[in-house]
Amino acid sequence: MVRGDNWSTLSFGAEREALEDPELFAIIAGRREPVEVTDPASNPALAHSRLARSNLGIRWLLGVPLLGPSGDVSAIFAVLDTEPRELSRRERAAMVAIGRLISGALSAHRTTDHMSPTSGPTEHSNGAKPTADGHALLRSHEVAALFDVTERTVINWAASGKLACLRTVGGHLRFRSEDVMSLLEANSLRRPQGGL
């Protein structure tokens, strides 16, 4: 997360100090689309970075820049692995959708922390207007990527009432991140533990 001219890092499963890599953050923040890197130690732009020199043995990473309401990168969502990976188009879309969920949650959090009476709802740089409670709206293909289902399935969920939706003026479906997260959580609770 950007804090002035510095970055504040939250990590899970690795030493935070090894992941606080200004060179890596600058590369990801300089883009508006996900950045995928295979073997940072052999990448010329990252070969001397803190991450490449760490003892973590990172062989693959995907960083998604999270854009704030003004269109600036406000944070980065990244997944790192010690094994080389090749994401499918659907997996990559799911990562971007997760990034949008996180971005929406951060924006909602910041809005409640810094609300001013004269400020109206702002439009996110991706064109999605937040709901009155500050949550970003997801498109049906993004929801499909999160659940690993077809877009038609998501449309059917909306039609049957399984997943609440809103319609744009043009008739397109939009889904509140809060509703999507509730359904994801409900689905994860129904799955048997330790099996298929």
Coordinates of N, CA, C and O in Angstrom, one line a residue:
M1 N 0.8 -1.2 0.0 CA 0.0 0.0 0.0 C 0.9 1.2 0.0 O 1.9 1.3 0.7
V2 N 0.5 2.2 -0.8 CA 1.3 3.5 -0.9 C 1.1 4.3 0.4 O 0.0 4.5 0.8
R3 N 2.2 4.7 1.0 CA 2.1 5.6 2.1 C 3.1 6.8 1.8 O 4.3 6.7 2.1
G4 N 2.6 7.8 1.2 CA 3.5 8.9 0.8 C 4.4 8.5 -0.3 O 4.0 8.1 -1.3
D5 N 5.7 8.6 0.0 CA 6.7 8.1 -1.0 C 7.2 6.7 -0.7 O 8.0 6.2 -1.4
N6 N 6.6 6.1 0.3 CA 7.1 4.7 0.7 C 5.9 3.7 0.5 O 4.8 4.1 0.2
W7 N 6.2 2.5 0.8 CA 5.2 1.4 0.7 C 5.1 0.7 2.0 O 6.1 0.5 2.7
S8 N 3.9 0.4 2.4 CA 3.7 -0.4 3.6 C 3.3 -1.8 3.1 O 2.4 -1.9 2.3
T9 N 3.9 -2.8 3.6 CA 3.6 -4.2 3.1 C 2.9 -5.1 4.2 O 3.3 -5.1 5.3
L10 N 1.9 -5.8 3.7 CA 1.3 -6.8 4.5 C 1.5 -8.1 3.8 O 1.3 -8.2 2.6
S11 N 2.1 -9.1 4.5 CA 2.4 -10.4 3.8 C 1.8 -11.5 4.6 O 1.6 -11.5 5.8
F12 N 1.6 -12.6 3.9 CA 1.2 -13.8 4.5 C 2.0 -15.0 4.0 O 2.1 -15.2 2.8
G13 N 2.7 -15.7 4.9 CA 3.5 -16.8 4.5 C 5.0 -16.5 4.1 O 5.7 -17.4 3.7
A14 N 5.4 -15.3 4.3 CA 6.8 -14.9 4.0 C 7.3 -13.8 4.8 O 6.5 -13.0 5.3
E15 N 8.6 -13.6 4.9 CA 9.2 -12.5 5.6 C 8.8 -11.2 5.0 O 9.0 -11.0 3.8
R16 N 8.2 -10.3 5.7 CA 7.8 -9.0 5.2 C 9.0 -8.2 4.6 O 8.9 -7.6 3.6
E17 N 10.1 -8.2 5.3 CA 11.3 -7.5 4.9 C 11.8 -7.9 3.5 O 12.2 -7.1 2.7
A18 N 11.7 -9.2 3.2 CA 12.2 -9.7 1.9 C 11.2 -9.2 0.8 O 11.6 -9.1 -0.4
L19 N 10.0 -9.0 1.1 CA 9.0 -8.6 0.1 C 8.9 -7.1 -0.1 O 8.3 -6.7 -1.0
E20 N 9.4 -6.3 0.9 CA 9.4 -4.9 0.7 C 10.5 -4.5 -0.3 O 11.6 -4.1 0.1
D21 N 10.1 -4.5 -1.5 CA 11.1 -4.3 -2.6 C 10.7 -3.1 -3.5 O 9.8 -3.3 -4.3
P22 N 11.3 -2.0 -3.2 CA 10.9 -0.8 -4.0 C 11.1 -0.9 -5.5 O 10.3 -0.4 -6.2
E23 N 12.0 -1.7 -5.9 CA 12.2 -1.9 -7.4 C 11.0 -2.6 -8.0 O 10.5 -2.2 -9.0
L24 N 10.6 -3.7 -7.3 CA 9.5 -4.5 -7.8 C 8.2 -3.6 -7.8 O 7.4 -3.6 -8.7
F25 N 8.0 -2.9 -6.7 CA 6.8 -2.0 -6.5 C 6.8 -1.0 -7.6 O 5.7 -0.7 -8.2
A26 N 7.9 -0.4 -7.9 CA 8.0 0.6 -9.0 C 7.6 0.1 -10.3 O 6.9 0.7 -11.1
I27 N 8.0 -1.2 -10.6 CA 7.7 -1.8 -11.9 C 6.2 -2.1 -12.0 O 5.6 -1.7 -13.0
I28 N 5.6 -2.6 -11.0 CA 4.2 -2.9 -11.0 C 3.4 -1.7 -11.0 O 2.4 -1.6 -11.7
A29 N 3.7 -0.7 -10.2 CA 3.0 0.6 -10.1 C 3.0 1.4 -11.4 O 2.2 2.2 -11.6
G30 N 4.1 1.1 -12.2 CA 4.2 1.9 -13.4 C 3.3 1.3 -14.5 O 3.3 1.8 -15.6
R31 N 2.6 0.3 -14.3 CA 1.7 -0.4 -15.2 C 0.3 -0.3 -14.8 O 0.0 0.0 -13.6
R32 N -0.7 -0.5 -15.7 CA -2.1 -0.4 -15.3 C -2.7 -1.8 -15.5 O -3.9 -2.0 -15.2
E33 N -1.9 -2.8 -15.9 CA -2.4 -4.2 -16.0 C -1.5 -5.1 -15.2 O -0.4 -4.7 -14.8
P34 N -1.9 -6.3 -14.9 CA -1.1 -7.2 -14.1 C 0.3 -7.4 -14.7 O 0.5 -7.4 -15.9
V35 N 1.3 -7.6 -13.8 CA 2.7 -7.8 -14.2 C 3.0 -9.3 -13.7 O 2.9 -9.6 -12.5
E36 N 3.4 -10.1 -14.7 CA 3.8 -11.5 -14.3 C 5.3 -11.6 -14.6 O 5.8 -11.2 -15.6
V37 N 6.0 -12.2 -13.6 CA 7.4 -12.4 -13.7 C 7.7 -13.8 -13.3 O 7.3 -14.3 -12.3
T38 N 8.5 -14.4 -14.2 CA 9.0 -15.8 -14.0 C 10.4 -15.7 -13.6 O 11.2 -15.0 -14.4
D39 N 10.8 -16.2 -12.5 CA 12.2 -16.2 -12.0 C 12.8 -14.8 -11.9 O 13.6 -14.4 -12.7
P40 N 12.4 -14.1 -10.9 CA 12.9 -12.7 -10.7 C 14.5 -12.6 -10.7 O 15.0 -11.6 -11.2
A41 N 15.1 -13.7 -10.2 CA 16.6 -13.6 -10.2 C 17.2 -13.6 -11.6 O 18.3 -13.0 -11.7
S42 N 16.6 -14.1 -12.6 CA 17.1 -14.0 -13.9 C 16.5 -12.9 -14.8 O 16.9 -12.8 -15.9
N43 N 15.6 -12.1 -14.2 CA 15.0 -11.0 -14.9 C 15.9 -9.8 -14.8 O 16.3 -9.4 -13.7
P44 N 16.4 -9.2 -15.9 CA 17.4 -8.1 -15.8 C 16.9 -6.9 -15.0 O 17.7 -6.3 -14.3
A45 N 15.6 -6.7 -15.0 CA 15.1 -5.5 -14.2 C 15.1 -5.8 -12.7 O 15.1 -4.9 -11.9
L46 N 15.0 -7.1 -12.3 CA 14.9 -7.4 -10.9 C 16.1 -8.2 -10.4 O 16.1 -8.5 -9.2
A47 N 17.1 -8.5 -11.2 CA 18.2 -9.4 -10.7 C 18.9 -8.9 -9.5 O 19.3 -9.7 -8.7
H48 N 19.0 -7.6 -9.3 CA 19.6 -7.1 -8.1 C 18.7 -6.6 -7.0 O 19.0 -5.9 -6.1
S49 N 17.4 -6.9 -7.2 CA 16.4 -6.4 -6.2 C 16.4 -7.2 -4.9 O 17.0 -8.3 -4.9
R50 N 15.8 -6.7 -3.9 CA 15.8 -7.3 -2.6 C 15.1 -8.7 -2.7 O 15.5 -9.7 -2.1
L51 N 14.0 -8.8 -3.5 CA 13.3 -10.0 -3.6 C 14.2 -11.1 -4.3 O 14.2 -12.2 -3.8
A52 N 14.9 -10.8 -5.3 CA 15.7 -11.7 -6.1 C 16.9 -12.2 -5.2 O 17.3 -13.3 -5.3
R53 N 17.4 -11.3 -4.3 CA 18.5 -11.7 -3.5 C 18.1 -12.4 -2.2 O 18.9 -12.9 -1.4
S54 N 16.8 -12.4 -1.9 CA 16.3 -13.0 -0.7 C 16.5 -14.5 -0.7 O 16.6 -15.1 -1.8
N55 N 16.3 -15.2 0.5 CA 16.4 -16.6 0.5 C 15.1 -17.3 0.3 O 14.9 -18.5 0.6
L56 N 14.1 -16.5 -0.1 CA 12.7 -17.1 -0.3 C 12.6 -18.0 -1.5 O 11.8 -18.9 -1.6
G57 N 13.5 -17.8 -2.5 CA 13.5 -18.7 -3.7 C 12.3 -18.5 -4.6 O 11.7 -19.4 -5.1
I58 N 11.9 -17.2 -4.7 CA 10.7 -16.9 -5.5 C 11.0 -17.2 -7.0 O 11.9 -16.7 -7.5
R59 N 10.1 -18.0 -7.6 CA 10.3 -18.4 -9.0 C 9.3 -17.8 -9.9 O 9.3 -17.9 -11.1
W60 N 8.2 -17.3 -9.3 CA 7.1 -16.7 -10.1 C 6.3 -15.7 -9.2 O 6.2 -15.9 -8.0
L61 N 5.8 -14.7 -9.9 CA 4.9 -13.7 -9.2 C 4.0 -13.0 -10.2 O 4.3 -12.9 -11.4
L62 N 2.9 -12.7 -9.7 CA 1.9 -11.9 -10.4 C 1.5 -10.7 -9.5 O 1.0 -10.9 -8.4
G63 N 1.7 -9.5 -10.0 CA 1.4 -8.3 -9.3 C 0.3 -7.6 -10.0 O 0.4 -7.3 -11.2
V64 N -0.8 -7.2 -9.3 CA -1.9 -6.5 -9.8 C -1.9 -5.1 -9.2 O -2.1 -5.0 -8.0
P65 N -1.7 -4.0 -10.0 CA -1.8 -2.7 -9.4 C -3.3 -2.4 -9.1 O -4.2 -2.6 -9.9
L66 N -3.5 -1.9 -7.9 CA -4.8 -1.5 -7.5 C -5.0 0.0 -7.6 O -4.2 0.8 -7.0
L67 N -5.9 0.4 -8.4 CA -6.1 1.8 -8.7 C -7.2 2.4 -7.8 O -8.2 1.8 -7.5
G68 N -6.8 3.6 -7.3 CA -7.8 4.3 -6.4 C -8.8 5.1 -7.3 O -8.7 5.1 -8.5
P69 N -9.7 5.9 -6.7 CA -10.7 6.6 -7.4 C -10.1 7.6 -8.4 O -10.7 7.9 -9.4
S70 N -8.9 8.1 -8.1 CA -8.3 9.1 -9.0 C -7.5 8.5 -10.1 O -7.0 9.2 -11.0
G71 N -7.4 7.2 -10.1 CA -6.7 6.5 -11.2 C -5.3 6.2 -10.9 O -4.6 5.6 -11.7
D72 N -4.8 6.7 -9.7 CA -3.4 6.4 -9.3 C -3.3 5.0 -8.6 O -4.3 4.6 -8.0
V73 N -2.2 4.4 -8.7 CA -2.0 3.2 -8.0 C -1.9 3.4 -6.5 O -1.1 4.2 -6.1
S74 N -2.8 2.8 -5.8 CA -2.9 3.1 -4.3 C -2.3 1.9 -3.6 O -1.9 2.0 -2.4
A75 N -2.3 0.7 -4.2 CA -1.7 -0.5 -3.6 C -1.4 -1.5 -4.7 O -1.8 -1.3 -5.8
I76 N -0.8 -2.6 -4.2 CA -0.5 -3.7 -5.2 C -0.9 -5.0 -4.5 O -0.6 -5.2 -3.3
F77 N -1.6 -5.8 -5.2 CA -1.9 -7.2 -4.8 C -1.0 -8.1 -5.5 O -1.0 -8.1 -6.7
A78 N -0.3 -8.9 -4.8 CA 0.7 -9.8 -5.5 C 0.6 -11.2 -4.9 O 0.4 -11.4 -3.7
V79 N 0.8 -12.2 -5.7 CA 0.9 -13.6 -5.3 C 2.3 -14.1 -5.8 O 2.6 -13.9 -7.0
L80 N 3.0 -14.7 -4.9 CA 4.3 -15.2 -5.2 C 4.4 -16.7 -5.0 O 3.7 -17.2 -4.1
D81 N 5.3 -17.4 -5.7 CA 5.4 -18.8 -5.5 C 6.8 -19.2 -5.7 O 7.6 -18.6 -6.5
T82 N 7.2 -20.3 -5.1 CA 8.6 -20.9 -5.2 C 8.6 -21.8 -6.4 O 9.7 -22.3 -6.7
E83 N 7.5 -22.1 -7.0 CA 7.4 -22.9 -8.2 C 7.0 -22.1 -9.4 O 6.2 -21.2 -9.3
P84 N 7.7 -22.3 -10.6 CA 7.2 -21.6 -11.8 C 5.8 -22.0 -12.1 O 5.3 -23.1 -11.9
R85 N 5.0 -21.0 -12.6 CA 3.6 -21.2 -13.0 C 3.3 -20.6 -14.3 O 4.0 -19.7 -14.8
E86 N 2.3 -21.1 -14.9 CA 1.7 -20.5 -16.1 C 0.2 -20.4 -15.9 O -0.5 -21.4 -15.9
L87 N -0.3 -19.2 -15.7 CA -1.7 -19.0 -15.4 C -2.5 -19.1 -16.7 O -2.1 -18.7 -17.8
S88 N -3.7 -19.7 -16.6 CA -4.6 -19.7 -17.7 C -5.3 -18.4 -17.8 O -5.2 -17.5 -16.9
R89 N -6.0 -18.1 -18.8 CA -6.7 -16.9 -19.0 C -7.7 -16.6 -17.9 O -7.8 -15.6 -17.4
R90 N -8.4 -17.7 -17.5 CA -9.4 -17.6 -16.4 C -8.7 -17.3 -15.1 O -9.3 -16.6 -14.3
E91 N -7.6 -18.0 -14.8 CA -6.9 -17.7 -13.5 C -6.4 -16.3 -13.5 O -6.5 -15.6 -12.4
R92 N -5.9 -15.8 -14.6 CA -5.5 -14.4 -14.6 C -6.7 -13.4 -14.4 O -6.6 -12.5 -13.7
A93 N -7.8 -13.7 -15.1 CA -9.0 -12.9 -14.9 C -9.5 -12.9 -13.5 O -9.9 -11.9 -12.9
A94 N -9.4 -14.1 -12.8 CA -9.8 -14.2 -11.4 C -8.9 -13.3 -10.5 O -9.3 -12.7 -9.6
M95 N -7.6 -13.3 -10.8 CA -6.6 -12.5 -10.0 C -7.0 -11.0 -10.2 O -7.0 -10.2 -9.2
V96 N -7.3 -10.6 -11.4 CA -7.7 -9.2 -11.7 C -9.0 -8.9 -10.9 O -9.1 -7.8 -10.3
A97 N -10.0 -9.8 -10.9 CA -11.2 -9.6 -10.2 C -11.0 -9.5 -8.7 O -11.6 -8.7 -8.0
I98 N -10.1 -10.3 -8.2 CA -9.8 -10.3 -6.7 C -9.1 -8.9 -6.5 O -9.4 -8.3 -5.4
G99 N -8.3 -8.5 -7.4 CA -7.7 -7.1 -7.2 C -8.7 -6.0 -7.2 O -8.6 -5.1 -6.4
R100 N -9.7 -6.1 -8.0 CA -10.8 -5.2 -8.0 C -11.6 -5.2 -6.7 O -12.0 -4.2 -6.2
L101 N -11.8 -6.4 -6.2 CA -12.5 -6.5 -4.9 C -11.7 -5.8 -3.8 O -12.3 -5.1 -3.0
I102 N -10.4 -6.1 -3.8 CA -9.6 -5.5 -2.8 C -9.6 -3.9 -3.0 O -9.7 -3.2 -2.0
S103 N -9.4 -3.5 -4.2 CA -9.4 -2.1 -4.5 C -10.7 -1.4 -4.0 O -10.7 -0.3 -3.4
G104 N -11.9 -2.1 -4.3 CA -13.1 -1.5 -3.8 C -13.2 -1.5 -2.3 O -13.7 -0.5 -1.8
A105 N -12.7 -2.5 -1.7 CA -12.8 -2.5 -0.2 C -11.9 -1.4 0.4 O -12.3 -0.7 1.3
L106 N -10.7 -1.2 -0.2 CA -9.8 -0.1 0.2 C -10.5 1.2 0.0 O -10.4 2.1 0.9
S107 N -11.1 1.4 -1.1 CA -11.8 2.7 -1.4 C -12.9 2.9 -0.4 O -13.1 4.1 0.0
A108 N -13.7 1.9 -0.2 CA -14.8 2.0 0.8 C -14.2 2.4 2.2 O -14.8 3.2 2.9
H109 N -13.1 1.7 2.6 CA -12.5 2.0 3.9 C -12.0 3.5 3.9 O -12.2 4.1 4.9
R110 N -11.4 3.9 2.9 CA -10.8 5.3 2.9 C -12.0 6.3 2.8 O -11.8 7.3 3.4
T111 N -13.1 6.0 2.1 CA -14.2 6.9 2.1 C -14.8 7.1 3.4 O -15.1 8.2 3.8
T112 N -14.9 6.0 4.2 CA -15.5 6.2 5.6 C -14.5 6.9 6.5 O -15.0 7.6 7.4
D113 N -13.2 6.7 6.3 CA -12.3 7.4 7.1 C -12.1 8.9 6.8 O -11.8 9.7 7.7
H114 N -12.3 9.2 5.5 CA -12.0 10.6 5.1 C -13.3 11.2 4.4 O -13.1 12.0 3.5
M115 N -14.4 11.0 4.9 CA -15.6 11.5 4.3 C -15.8 13.0 4.5 O -15.6 13.5 5.6
S116 N -16.1 13.7 3.5 CA -16.4 15.1 3.6 C -17.8 15.3 3.2 O -18.3 14.7 2.2
P117 N -18.6 16.2 3.8 CA -20.0 16.4 3.4 C -20.2 16.8 2.0 O -21.3 16.5 1.5
T118 N -19.3 17.4 1.4 CA -19.5 17.9 0.0 C -19.1 16.9 -1.1 O -19.4 17.1 -2.2
S119 N -18.4 15.9 -0.7 CA -17.9 15.0 -1.7 C -19.0 14.0 -2.1 O -19.7 13.4 -1.3
G120 N -19.1 13.8 -3.4 CA -20.1 12.9 -4.0 C -19.4 11.6 -4.3 O -18.2 11.5 -4.2
P121 N -20.1 10.6 -4.9 CA -19.4 9.4 -5.3 C -18.5 9.7 -6.4 O -18.8 10.4 -7.3
T122 N -17.3 9.0 -6.3 CA -16.3 9.2 -7.4 C -16.4 8.0 -8.3 O -16.8 6.9 -7.9
E123 N -16.0 8.1 -9.5 CA -15.9 7.0 -10.4 C -14.6 6.4 -10.4 O -13.5 7.1 -10.4
H124 N -14.5 5.1 -10.3 CA -13.2 4.4 -10.3 C -12.6 4.5 -11.6 O -13.3 4.6 -12.6
S125 N -11.3 4.4 -11.7 CA -10.6 4.5 -13.0 C -11.0 3.4 -14.0 O -10.8 3.6 -15.2
N126 N -11.5 2.3 -13.5 CA -11.9 1.3 -14.4 C -13.3 1.5 -15.0 O -13.9 0.6 -15.7
G127 N -13.9 2.6 -14.6 CA -15.3 3.0 -15.1 C -16.4 2.5 -14.3 O -17.5 2.8 -14.5
A128 N -16.1 1.7 -13.2 CA -17.2 1.3 -12.4 C -17.5 2.3 -11.3 O -16.6 2.7 -10.6
K129 N -18.7 2.7 -11.2 CA -19.1 3.6 -10.1 C -19.4 2.8 -8.9 O -20.0 1.8 -8.9
P130 N -18.9 3.4 -7.7 CA -19.2 2.7 -6.5 C -20.6 2.8 -6.1 O -21.3 3.7 -6.5
T131 N -21.1 1.9 -5.3 CA -22.5 2.0 -4.8 C -22.5 3.0 -3.7 O -21.5 3.6 -3.3
A132 N -23.7 3.3 -3.2 CA -23.8 4.3 -2.1 C -22.9 4.0 -0.9 O -22.5 4.9 -0.2
D133 N -22.7 2.7 -0.7 CA -21.8 2.4 0.5 C -20.4 2.3 0.1 O -19.6 1.8 0.9
G134 N -20.0 2.7 -1.1 CA -18.6 2.7 -1.5 C -18.0 1.5 -2.1 O -16.9 1.5 -2.5
H135 N -18.8 0.4 -2.2 CA -18.3 -0.8 -2.8 C -18.3 -0.7 -4.3 O -19.2 -0.2 -5.0
A136 N -17.2 -1.2 -4.9 CA -17.1 -1.2 -6.4 C -18.1 -2.3 -6.9 O -18.4 -3.3 -6.2
L137 N -18.5 -2.2 -8.1 CA -19.4 -3.1 -8.8 C -18.5 -4.0 -9.7 O -17.7 -3.5 -10.5
L138 N -18.8 -5.3 -9.7 CA -18.1 -6.2 -10.6 C -19.0 -6.6 -11.8 O -20.2 -6.6 -11.7
R139 N -18.3 -6.8 -12.9 CA -19.0 -7.3 -14.1 C -19.3 -8.8 -14.0 O -18.6 -9.5 -13.3
S140 N -20.2 -9.3 -14.8 CA -20.5 -10.7 -14.8 C -19.3 -11.6 -15.1 O -19.1 -12.7 -14.5
H141 N -18.5 -11.2 -16.1 CA -17.3 -12.0 -16.4 C -16.3 -12.1 -15.3 O -15.6 -13.1 -15.1
E142 N -16.2 -11.0 -14.5 CA -15.3 -11.0 -13.4 C -15.8 -12.0 -12.3 O -15.0 -12.7 -11.7
V143 N -17.1 -11.9 -12.0 CA -17.7 -12.8 -11.0 C -17.5 -14.3 -11.5 O -17.2 -15.2 -10.7
A144 N -17.7 -14.5 -12.8 CA -17.5 -15.9 -13.3 C -16.1 -16.4 -13.1 O -15.9 -17.5 -12.7
A145 N -15.1 -15.5 -13.3 CA -13.7 -15.9 -13.1 C -13.5 -16.2 -11.6 O -12.7 -17.1 -11.3
L146 N -14.1 -15.5 -10.7 CA -13.9 -15.7 -9.3 C -14.4 -17.1 -8.9 O -13.9 -17.8 -8.0
F147 N -15.6 -17.5 -9.4 CA -16.2 -18.7 -9.1 C -15.8 -19.9 -10.0 O -16.2 -21.0 -9.8
D148 N -15.0 -19.6 -11.0 CA -14.6 -20.6 -12.0 C -15.8 -21.3 -12.7 O -15.9 -22.5 -12.7
V149 N -16.7 -20.4 -13.1 CA -17.9 -20.9 -13.8 C -18.0 -20.0 -15.1 O -17.3 -19.1 -15.3
T150 N -19.0 -20.4 -15.9 CA -19.2 -19.6 -17.1 C -20.0 -18.3 -16.8 O -20.7 -18.2 -15.8
E151 N -19.9 -17.3 -17.7 CA -20.6 -16.1 -17.5 C -22.1 -16.4 -17.5 O -22.9 -15.7 -16.8
R152 N -22.6 -17.3 -18.3 CA -24.0 -17.7 -18.4 C -24.5 -18.2 -17.1 O -25.6 -17.9 -16.6
T153 N -23.6 -18.9 -16.3 CA -24.0 -19.4 -15.0 C -24.3 -18.2 -14.0 O -25.2 -18.2 -13.3
V154 N -23.4 -17.2 -14.1 CA -23.6 -16.0 -13.3 C -24.9 -15.3 -13.6 O -25.6 -14.8 -12.8
I155 N -25.2 -15.2 -14.9 CA -26.4 -14.6 -15.4 C -27.6 -15.3 -14.9 O -28.6 -14.8 -14.4
N156 N -27.5 -16.7 -14.9 CA -28.6 -17.5 -14.3 C -28.8 -17.3 -12.8 O -29.9 -17.3 -12.3
W157 N -27.6 -17.2 -12.1 CA -27.7 -16.9 -10.7 C -28.5 -15.6 -10.4 O -29.3 -15.5 -9.5
A158 N -28.2 -14.6 -11.2 CA -28.8 -13.3 -11.1 C -30.3 -13.4 -11.4 O -31.2 -12.9 -10.6
A159 N -30.7 -14.1 -12.4 CA -32.1 -14.3 -12.8 C -32.9 -15.1 -11.7 O -34.0 -14.8 -11.5
S160 N -32.2 -16.1 -11.1 CA -32.9 -16.9 -10.1 C -32.9 -16.3 -8.7 O -33.5 -16.8 -7.8
G161 N -32.1 -15.2 -8.5 CA -32.0 -14.5 -7.2 C -31.0 -15.1 -6.3 O -30.8 -14.7 -5.2
K162 N -30.2 -16.0 -6.8 CA -29.1 -16.6 -6.0 C -28.0 -15.5 -5.7 O -27.4 -15.5 -4.6
L163 N -27.8 -14.6 -6.6 CA -26.8 -13.5 -6.5 C -27.5 -12.2 -6.9 O -27.9 -12.0 -8.0
A164 N -27.6 -11.3 -5.9 CA -28.3 -10.0 -6.2 C -27.5 -9.2 -7.2 O -26.2 -9.3 -7.3
C165 N -28.2 -8.5 -8.0 CA -27.5 -7.7 -9.1 C -28.2 -6.4 -9.3 O -29.3 -6.1 -8.8
L166 N -27.5 -5.5 -9.9 CA -28.0 -4.2 -10.4 C -27.9 -4.2 -11.9 O -27.1 -4.9 -12.4
R167 N -28.6 -3.3 -12.5 CA -28.6 -3.2 -14.0 C -28.1 -1.8 -14.3 O -28.6 -0.8 -13.7
T168 N -27.2 -1.6 -15.3 CA -26.8 -0.3 -15.7 C -28.0 0.2 -16.6 O -28.9 -0.5 -17.0
V169 N -27.8 1.5 -17.0 CA -28.8 2.1 -17.9 C -28.9 1.3 -19.2 O -29.9 1.1 -19.8
G170 N -27.7 0.8 -19.6 CA -27.7 0.0 -20.9 C -28.1 -1.5 -20.7 O -28.1 -2.2 -21.6
G171 N -28.5 -1.9 -19.5 CA -29.0 -3.2 -19.2 C -28.0 -4.2 -18.8 O -28.3 -5.4 -18.7
H172 N -26.8 -3.8 -18.6 CA -25.7 -4.7 -18.2 C -25.8 -5.0 -16.7 O -26.2 -4.2 -15.9
L173 N -25.5 -6.3 -16.3 CA -25.5 -6.7 -14.9 C -24.2 -6.2 -14.2 O -23.1 -6.2 -14.8
R174 N -24.4 -5.8 -13.0 CA -23.3 -5.4 -12.1 C -23.6 -6.0 -10.7 O -24.8 -6.1 -10.3
F175 N -22.5 -6.5 -10.0 CA -22.7 -7.2 -8.8 C -21.9 -6.4 -7.7 O -20.7 -6.1 -7.9
R176 N -22.5 -6.2 -6.5 CA -21.8 -5.6 -5.4 C -20.8 -6.5 -4.9 O -21.0 -7.7 -4.7
S177 N -19.6 -6.0 -4.6 CA -18.5 -6.9 -4.0 C -18.9 -7.6 -2.8 O -18.6 -8.7 -2.5
E178 N -19.7 -6.9 -1.9 CA -20.2 -7.5 -0.7 C -21.0 -8.8 -1.0 O -20.9 -9.8 -0.3
D179 N -21.9 -8.7 -1.9 CA -22.8 -9.8 -2.3 C -22.0 -11.0 -2.8 O -22.2 -12.1 -2.5
V180 N -21.0 -10.6 -3.7 CA -20.1 -11.7 -4.3 C -19.3 -12.4 -3.2 O -19.2 -13.6 -3.2
M181 N -18.8 -11.6 -2.3 CA -18.0 -12.2 -1.2 C -18.8 -13.1 -0.3 O -18.4 -14.1 0.2
S182 N -20.1 -12.7 0.0 CA -21.0 -13.5 0.8 C -21.2 -14.9 0.1 O -21.2 -15.9 0.8
L183 N -21.5 -14.8 -1.2 CA -21.7 -16.1 -1.9 C -20.5 -16.9 -2.0 O -20.5 -18.2 -1.8
L184 N -19.3 -16.3 -2.2 CA -18.0 -17.1 -2.1 C -17.8 -17.8 -0.8 O -17.5 -18.9 -0.7
E185 N -18.1 -17.0 0.3 CA -18.0 -17.6 1.6 C -19.0 -18.7 1.8 O -18.6 -19.8 2.3
A186 N -20.2 -18.5 1.4 CA -21.2 -19.6 1.6 C -20.8 -20.9 0.8 O -20.9 -22.0 1.3
N187 N -20.3 -20.7 -0.4 CA -19.8 -21.8 -1.2 C -18.7 -22.5 -0.6 O -18.6 -23.7 -0.7
S188 N -17.7 -21.8 0.0 CA -16.6 -22.4 0.6 C -17.0 -23.2 1.8 O -16.3 -24.2 2.2
L189 N -18.0 -22.8 2.6 CA -18.5 -23.5 3.7 C -19.2 -24.8 3.4 O -19.2 -25.8 4.1
R190 N -19.8 -24.9 2.2 CA -20.5 -26.1 1.7 C -19.6 -27.1 1.2 O -19.9 -28.3 1.1
R191 N -18.3 -26.7 0.8 CA -17.4 -27.7 0.2 C -16.9 -28.7 1.3 O -16.5 -28.2 2.4
P192 N -16.8 -29.9 1.0 CA -16.3 -30.9 2.0 C -14.8 -30.6 2.3 O -14.0 -30.3 1.3
Q193 N -14.4 -30.7 3.5 CA -13.0 -30.4 3.9 C -12.1 -31.6 3.5 O -12.5 -32.8 3.7
G194 N -11.0 -31.3 2.9 CA -10.0 -32.3 2.5 C -10.3 -33.2 1.4 O -9.6 -34.2 1.1
G195 N -11.4 -33.0 0.6 CA -11.7 -33.8 -0.5 C -12.2 -33.0 -1.7 O -12.2 -31.8 -1.7
L196 N -12.5 -33.7 -2.7 CA -13.0 -33.0 -3.9 C -14.4 -32.5 -3.7 O -15.3 -32.5 -3.6

